PDB file of C-alpha atoms in Angstrom:
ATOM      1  CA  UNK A   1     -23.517  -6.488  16.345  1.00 64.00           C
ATOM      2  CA  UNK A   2     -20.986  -4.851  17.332  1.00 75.00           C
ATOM      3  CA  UNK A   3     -17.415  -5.311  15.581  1.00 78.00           C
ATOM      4  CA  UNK A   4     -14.083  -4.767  15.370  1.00 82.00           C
ATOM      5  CA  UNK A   5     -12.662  -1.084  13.696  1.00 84.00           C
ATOM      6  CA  UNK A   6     -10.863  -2.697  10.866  1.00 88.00           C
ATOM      7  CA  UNK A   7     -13.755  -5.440   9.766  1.00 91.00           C
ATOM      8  CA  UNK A   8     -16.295  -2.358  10.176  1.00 91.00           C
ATOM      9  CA  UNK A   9     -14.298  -0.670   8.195  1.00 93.00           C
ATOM     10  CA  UNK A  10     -13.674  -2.642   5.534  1.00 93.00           C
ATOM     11  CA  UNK A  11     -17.690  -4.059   5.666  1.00 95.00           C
ATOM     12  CA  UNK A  12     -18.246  -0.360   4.869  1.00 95.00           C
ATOM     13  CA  UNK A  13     -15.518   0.601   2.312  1.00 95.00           C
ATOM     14  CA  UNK A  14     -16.962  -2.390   0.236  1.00 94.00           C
ATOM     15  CA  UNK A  15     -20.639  -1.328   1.018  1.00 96.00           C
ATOM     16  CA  UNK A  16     -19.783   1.792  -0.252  1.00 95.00           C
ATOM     17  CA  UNK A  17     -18.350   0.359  -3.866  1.00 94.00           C
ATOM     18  CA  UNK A  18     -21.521  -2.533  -4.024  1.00 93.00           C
ATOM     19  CA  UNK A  19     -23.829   0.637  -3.750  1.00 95.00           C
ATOM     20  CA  UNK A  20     -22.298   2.501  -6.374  1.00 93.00           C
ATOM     21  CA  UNK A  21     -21.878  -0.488  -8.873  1.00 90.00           C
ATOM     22  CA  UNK A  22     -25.068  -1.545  -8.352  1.00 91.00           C
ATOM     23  CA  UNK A  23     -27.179   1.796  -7.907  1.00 92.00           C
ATOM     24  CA  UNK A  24     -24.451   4.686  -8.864  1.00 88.00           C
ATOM     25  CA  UNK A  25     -22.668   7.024  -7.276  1.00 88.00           C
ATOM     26  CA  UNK A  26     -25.176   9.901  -6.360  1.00 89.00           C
ATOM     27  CA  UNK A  27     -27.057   6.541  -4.886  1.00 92.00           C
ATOM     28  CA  UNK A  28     -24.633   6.615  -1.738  1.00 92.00           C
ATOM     29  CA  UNK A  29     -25.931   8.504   1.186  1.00 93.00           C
ATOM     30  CA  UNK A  30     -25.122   7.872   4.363  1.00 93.00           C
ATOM     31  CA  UNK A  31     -28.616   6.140   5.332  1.00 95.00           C
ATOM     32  CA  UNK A  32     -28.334   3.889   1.746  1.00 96.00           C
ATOM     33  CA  UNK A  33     -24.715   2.868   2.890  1.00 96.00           C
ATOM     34  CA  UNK A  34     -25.856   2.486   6.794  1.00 95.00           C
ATOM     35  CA  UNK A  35     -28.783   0.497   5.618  1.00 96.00           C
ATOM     36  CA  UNK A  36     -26.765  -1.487   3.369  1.00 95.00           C
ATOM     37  CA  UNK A  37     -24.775  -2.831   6.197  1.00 94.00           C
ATOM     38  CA  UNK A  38     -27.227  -2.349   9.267  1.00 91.00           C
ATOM     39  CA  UNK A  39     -26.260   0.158  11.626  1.00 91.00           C
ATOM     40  CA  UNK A  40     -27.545   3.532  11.826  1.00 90.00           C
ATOM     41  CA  UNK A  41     -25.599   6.606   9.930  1.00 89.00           C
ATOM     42  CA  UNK A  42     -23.686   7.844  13.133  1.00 89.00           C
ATOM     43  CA  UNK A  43     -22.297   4.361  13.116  1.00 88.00           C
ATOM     44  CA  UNK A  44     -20.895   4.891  10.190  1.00 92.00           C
ATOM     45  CA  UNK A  45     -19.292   8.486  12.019  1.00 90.00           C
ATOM     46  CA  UNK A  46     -17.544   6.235  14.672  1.00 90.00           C
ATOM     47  CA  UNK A  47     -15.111   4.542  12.000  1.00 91.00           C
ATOM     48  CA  UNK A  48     -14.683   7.155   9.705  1.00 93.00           C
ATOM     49  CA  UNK A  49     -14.624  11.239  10.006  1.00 93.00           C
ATOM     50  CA  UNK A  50     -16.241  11.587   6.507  1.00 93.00           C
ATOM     51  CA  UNK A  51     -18.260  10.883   3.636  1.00 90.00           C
ATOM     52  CA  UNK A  52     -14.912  11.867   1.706  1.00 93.00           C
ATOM     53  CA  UNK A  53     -12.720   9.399   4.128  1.00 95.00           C
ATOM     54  CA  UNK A  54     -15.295   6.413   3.292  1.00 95.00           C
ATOM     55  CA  UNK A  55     -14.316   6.930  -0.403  1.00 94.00           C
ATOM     56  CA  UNK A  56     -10.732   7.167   0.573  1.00 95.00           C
ATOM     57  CA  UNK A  57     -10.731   3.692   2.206  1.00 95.00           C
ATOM     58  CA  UNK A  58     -13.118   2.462  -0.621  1.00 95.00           C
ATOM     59  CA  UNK A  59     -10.707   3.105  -3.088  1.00 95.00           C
ATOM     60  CA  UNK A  60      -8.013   1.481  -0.995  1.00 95.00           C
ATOM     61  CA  UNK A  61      -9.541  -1.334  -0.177  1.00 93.00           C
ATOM     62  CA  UNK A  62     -10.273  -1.887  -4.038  1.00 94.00           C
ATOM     63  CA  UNK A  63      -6.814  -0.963  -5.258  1.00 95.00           C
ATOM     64  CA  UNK A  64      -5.597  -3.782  -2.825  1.00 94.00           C
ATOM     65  CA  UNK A  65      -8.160  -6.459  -4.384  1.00 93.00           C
ATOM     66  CA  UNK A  66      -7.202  -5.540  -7.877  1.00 95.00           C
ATOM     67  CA  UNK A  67      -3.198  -5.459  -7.016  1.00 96.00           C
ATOM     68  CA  UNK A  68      -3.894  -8.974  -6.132  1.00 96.00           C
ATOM     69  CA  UNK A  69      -4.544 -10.080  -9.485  1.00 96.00           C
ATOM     70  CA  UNK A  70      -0.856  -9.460 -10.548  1.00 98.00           C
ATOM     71  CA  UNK A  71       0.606 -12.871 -11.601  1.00 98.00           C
ATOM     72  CA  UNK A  72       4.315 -13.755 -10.856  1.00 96.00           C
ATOM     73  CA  UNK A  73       6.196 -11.419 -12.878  1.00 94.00           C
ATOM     74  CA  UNK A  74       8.519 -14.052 -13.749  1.00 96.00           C
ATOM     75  CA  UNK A  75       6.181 -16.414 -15.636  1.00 98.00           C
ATOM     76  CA  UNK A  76       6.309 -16.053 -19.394  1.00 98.00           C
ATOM     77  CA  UNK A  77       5.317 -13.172 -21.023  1.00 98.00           C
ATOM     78  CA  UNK A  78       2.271 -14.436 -22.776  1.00 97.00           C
ATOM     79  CA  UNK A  79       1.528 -16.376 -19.799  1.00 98.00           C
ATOM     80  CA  UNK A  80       1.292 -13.384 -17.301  1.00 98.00           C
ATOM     81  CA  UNK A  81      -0.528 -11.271 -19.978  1.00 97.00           C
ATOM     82  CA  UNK A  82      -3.248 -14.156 -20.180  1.00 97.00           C
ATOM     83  CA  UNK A  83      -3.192 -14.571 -16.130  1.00 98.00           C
ATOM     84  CA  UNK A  84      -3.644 -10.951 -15.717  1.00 97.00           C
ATOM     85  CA  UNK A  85      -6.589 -10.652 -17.985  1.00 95.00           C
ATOM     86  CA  UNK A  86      -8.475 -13.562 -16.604  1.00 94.00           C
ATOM     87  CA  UNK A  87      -8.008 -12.598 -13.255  1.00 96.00           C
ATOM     88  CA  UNK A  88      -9.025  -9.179 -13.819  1.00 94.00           C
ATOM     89  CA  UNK A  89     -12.347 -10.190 -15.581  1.00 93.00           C
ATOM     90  CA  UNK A  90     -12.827 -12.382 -12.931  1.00 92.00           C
ATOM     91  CA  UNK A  91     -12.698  -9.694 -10.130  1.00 92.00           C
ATOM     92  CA  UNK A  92     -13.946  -6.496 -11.580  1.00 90.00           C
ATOM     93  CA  UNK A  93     -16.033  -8.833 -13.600  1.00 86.00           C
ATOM     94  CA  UNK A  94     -18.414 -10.341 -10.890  1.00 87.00           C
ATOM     95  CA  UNK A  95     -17.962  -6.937  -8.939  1.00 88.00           C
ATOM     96  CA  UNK A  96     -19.204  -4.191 -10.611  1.00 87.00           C
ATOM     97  CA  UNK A  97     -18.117  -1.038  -7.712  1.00 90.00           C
ATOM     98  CA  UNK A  98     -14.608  -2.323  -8.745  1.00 89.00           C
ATOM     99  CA  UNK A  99     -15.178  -2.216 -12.404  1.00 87.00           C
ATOM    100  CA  UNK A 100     -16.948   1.106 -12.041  1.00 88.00           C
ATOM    101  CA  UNK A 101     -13.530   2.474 -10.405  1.00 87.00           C
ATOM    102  CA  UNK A 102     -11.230   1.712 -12.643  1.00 84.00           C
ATOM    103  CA  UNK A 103     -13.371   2.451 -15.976  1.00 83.00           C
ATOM    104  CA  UNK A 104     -15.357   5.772 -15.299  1.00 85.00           C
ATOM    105  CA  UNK A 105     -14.663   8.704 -15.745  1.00 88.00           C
ATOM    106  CA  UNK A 106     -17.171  10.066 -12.951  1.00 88.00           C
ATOM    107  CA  UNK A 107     -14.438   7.948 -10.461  1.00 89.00           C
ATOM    108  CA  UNK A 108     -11.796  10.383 -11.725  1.00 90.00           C
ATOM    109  CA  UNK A 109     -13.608  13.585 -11.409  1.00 90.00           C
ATOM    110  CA  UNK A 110     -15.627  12.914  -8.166  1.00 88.00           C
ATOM    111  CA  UNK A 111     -13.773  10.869  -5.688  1.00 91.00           C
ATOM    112  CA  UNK A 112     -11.236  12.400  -3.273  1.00 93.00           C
ATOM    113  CA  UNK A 113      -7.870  13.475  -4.385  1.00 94.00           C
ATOM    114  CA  UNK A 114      -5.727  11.168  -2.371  1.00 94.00           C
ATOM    115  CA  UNK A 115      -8.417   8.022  -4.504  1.00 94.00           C
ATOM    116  CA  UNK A 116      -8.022   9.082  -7.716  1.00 94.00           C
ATOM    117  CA  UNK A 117      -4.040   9.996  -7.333  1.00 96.00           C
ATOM    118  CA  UNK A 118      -3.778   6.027  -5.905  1.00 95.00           C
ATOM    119  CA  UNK A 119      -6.516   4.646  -8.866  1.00 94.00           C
ATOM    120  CA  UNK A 120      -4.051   6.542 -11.593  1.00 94.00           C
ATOM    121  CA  UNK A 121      -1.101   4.736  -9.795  1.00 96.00           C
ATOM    122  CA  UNK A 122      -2.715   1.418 -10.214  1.00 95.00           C
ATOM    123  CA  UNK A 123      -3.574   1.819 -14.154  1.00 93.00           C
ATOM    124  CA  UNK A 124      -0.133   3.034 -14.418  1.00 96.00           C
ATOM    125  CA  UNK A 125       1.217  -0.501 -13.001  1.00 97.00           C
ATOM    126  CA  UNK A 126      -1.052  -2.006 -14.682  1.00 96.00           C
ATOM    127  CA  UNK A 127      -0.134  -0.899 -18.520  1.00 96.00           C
ATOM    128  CA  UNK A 128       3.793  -1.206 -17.054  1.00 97.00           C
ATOM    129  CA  UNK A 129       3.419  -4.854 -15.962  1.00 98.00           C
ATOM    130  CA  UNK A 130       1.199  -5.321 -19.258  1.00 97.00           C
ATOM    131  CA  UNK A 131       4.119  -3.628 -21.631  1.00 97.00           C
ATOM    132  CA  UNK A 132       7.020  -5.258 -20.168  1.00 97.00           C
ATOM    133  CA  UNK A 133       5.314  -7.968 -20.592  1.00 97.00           C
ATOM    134  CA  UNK A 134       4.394  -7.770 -24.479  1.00 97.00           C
ATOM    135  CA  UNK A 135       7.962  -6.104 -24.805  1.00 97.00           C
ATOM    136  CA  UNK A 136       9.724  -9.211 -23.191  1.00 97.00           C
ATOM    137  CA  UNK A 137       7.385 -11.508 -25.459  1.00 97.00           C
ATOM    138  CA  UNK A 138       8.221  -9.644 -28.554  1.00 97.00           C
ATOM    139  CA  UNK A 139      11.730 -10.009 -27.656  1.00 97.00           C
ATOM    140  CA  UNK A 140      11.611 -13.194 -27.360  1.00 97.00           C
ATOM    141  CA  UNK A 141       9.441 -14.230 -30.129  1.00 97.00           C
ATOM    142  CA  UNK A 142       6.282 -15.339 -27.729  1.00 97.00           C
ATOM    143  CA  UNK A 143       4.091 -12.075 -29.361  1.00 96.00           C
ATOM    144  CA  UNK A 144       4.785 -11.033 -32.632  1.00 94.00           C
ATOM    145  CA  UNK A 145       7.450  -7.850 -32.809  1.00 95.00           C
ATOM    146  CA  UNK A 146       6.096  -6.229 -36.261  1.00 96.00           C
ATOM    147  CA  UNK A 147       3.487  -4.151 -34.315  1.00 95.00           C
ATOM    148  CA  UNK A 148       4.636  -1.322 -31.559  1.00 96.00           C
ATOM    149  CA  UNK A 149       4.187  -2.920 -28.050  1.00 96.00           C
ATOM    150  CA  UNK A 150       2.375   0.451 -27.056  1.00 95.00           C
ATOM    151  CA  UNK A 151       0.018  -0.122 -30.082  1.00 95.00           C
ATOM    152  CA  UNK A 152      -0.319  -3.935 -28.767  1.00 95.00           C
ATOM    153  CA  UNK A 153      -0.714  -2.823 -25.188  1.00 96.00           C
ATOM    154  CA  UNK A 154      -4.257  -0.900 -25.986  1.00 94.00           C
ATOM    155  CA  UNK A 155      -5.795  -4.266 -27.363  1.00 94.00           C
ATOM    156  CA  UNK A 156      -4.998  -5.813 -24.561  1.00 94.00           C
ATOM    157  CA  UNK A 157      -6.430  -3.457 -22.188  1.00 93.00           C
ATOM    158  CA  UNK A 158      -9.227  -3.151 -23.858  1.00 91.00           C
ATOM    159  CA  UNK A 159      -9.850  -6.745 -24.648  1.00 92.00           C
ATOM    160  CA  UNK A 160      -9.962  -6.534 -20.970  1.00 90.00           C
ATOM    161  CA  UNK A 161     -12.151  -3.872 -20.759  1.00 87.00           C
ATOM    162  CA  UNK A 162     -14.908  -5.544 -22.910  1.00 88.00           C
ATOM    163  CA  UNK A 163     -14.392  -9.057 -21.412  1.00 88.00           C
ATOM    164  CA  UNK A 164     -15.588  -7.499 -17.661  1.00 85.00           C
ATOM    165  CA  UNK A 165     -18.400  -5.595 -19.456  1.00 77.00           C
ATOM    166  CA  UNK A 166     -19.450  -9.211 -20.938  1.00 72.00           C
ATOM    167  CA  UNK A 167     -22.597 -10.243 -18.990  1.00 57.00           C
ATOM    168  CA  UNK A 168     -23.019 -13.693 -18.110  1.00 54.00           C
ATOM    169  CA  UNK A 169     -18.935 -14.692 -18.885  1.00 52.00           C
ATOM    170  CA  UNK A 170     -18.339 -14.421 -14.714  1.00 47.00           C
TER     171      UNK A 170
END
């Protein structure tokens, strides 16, 4: 059935990620990722120009799910760190293309240029948010201030990290 541009689009960009988390990258060809959706390959051609541009949009359209799990910057500190973490286990949790993104190294090395520069900028926001937050709350005596923020910062990331690897918590 024929659809609009923009829903193709974004059937294929997360066709493209499902294929990958489930079945790895080298896994996505364009007759898996046509198959995956229905269409032929040259479908595929009429909403993007590449292989490369499919990963572009991939990577966009996961950078705008995961941005999305941002609490309210306003809530209190502990309160947005806890938010934040259950939100992301929740999302890269129960989709593993998302996961693979943000926690592989192969993303880094192997996806276009344009992807990875926009993936960096989203774990950059992502340990800000996280620091200002344990910052604030050490400020305020919400997280405890004898240990460095930075130092406080990596167990919180990675209690993240293992909490989406968890299976069966999602």
């Amino acid at each position: 059935t024929r659809r609009p541009t923009l829903e193709r689009r974004a059937e294929i960009a997360a066709a493209a990620l499902r294929i990958i988390g489930e079945r790895g990258l080298p896994s996505l060809t364009t007759a898996t990722l046509a198959a995956e959706i229905g269409v032929t390959s040259g479908a595929l051609f009429r909403h993007f120009d590449s292989r490369e541009a499919i990963l572009t949009e991939s990577v966009r359209h996961a950078v705008e799910r995961i941005e999305a799990t941002f609490p309210d910057a306003t809530l209190p500190p502990v309160e947005r760190i806890l938010k934040l973490a259950g939100n992301r286990v929740r999302v890269l949790g129960t989709d593993r293309g998302l996961a693979w993104l943000l926690r592989s190294d192969q993303a880094y090395l192997t996806m276009p240029e344009g992807a990875v520069k926009e993936l960096r900028g989203l774990v950059a926001r992502t340990k800000k948010y996280l620091l200002d937050a344990v910052r604030e709350g050490a400020r305020d005596g919400s997280i405890r201030a004898d240990i460095e923020p930075e130092v406080l910062l990596l167990t919180v990331m990675g209690t993240i990290h293992a909490l989406i690897g968890l299976t069966g918590l999602h």
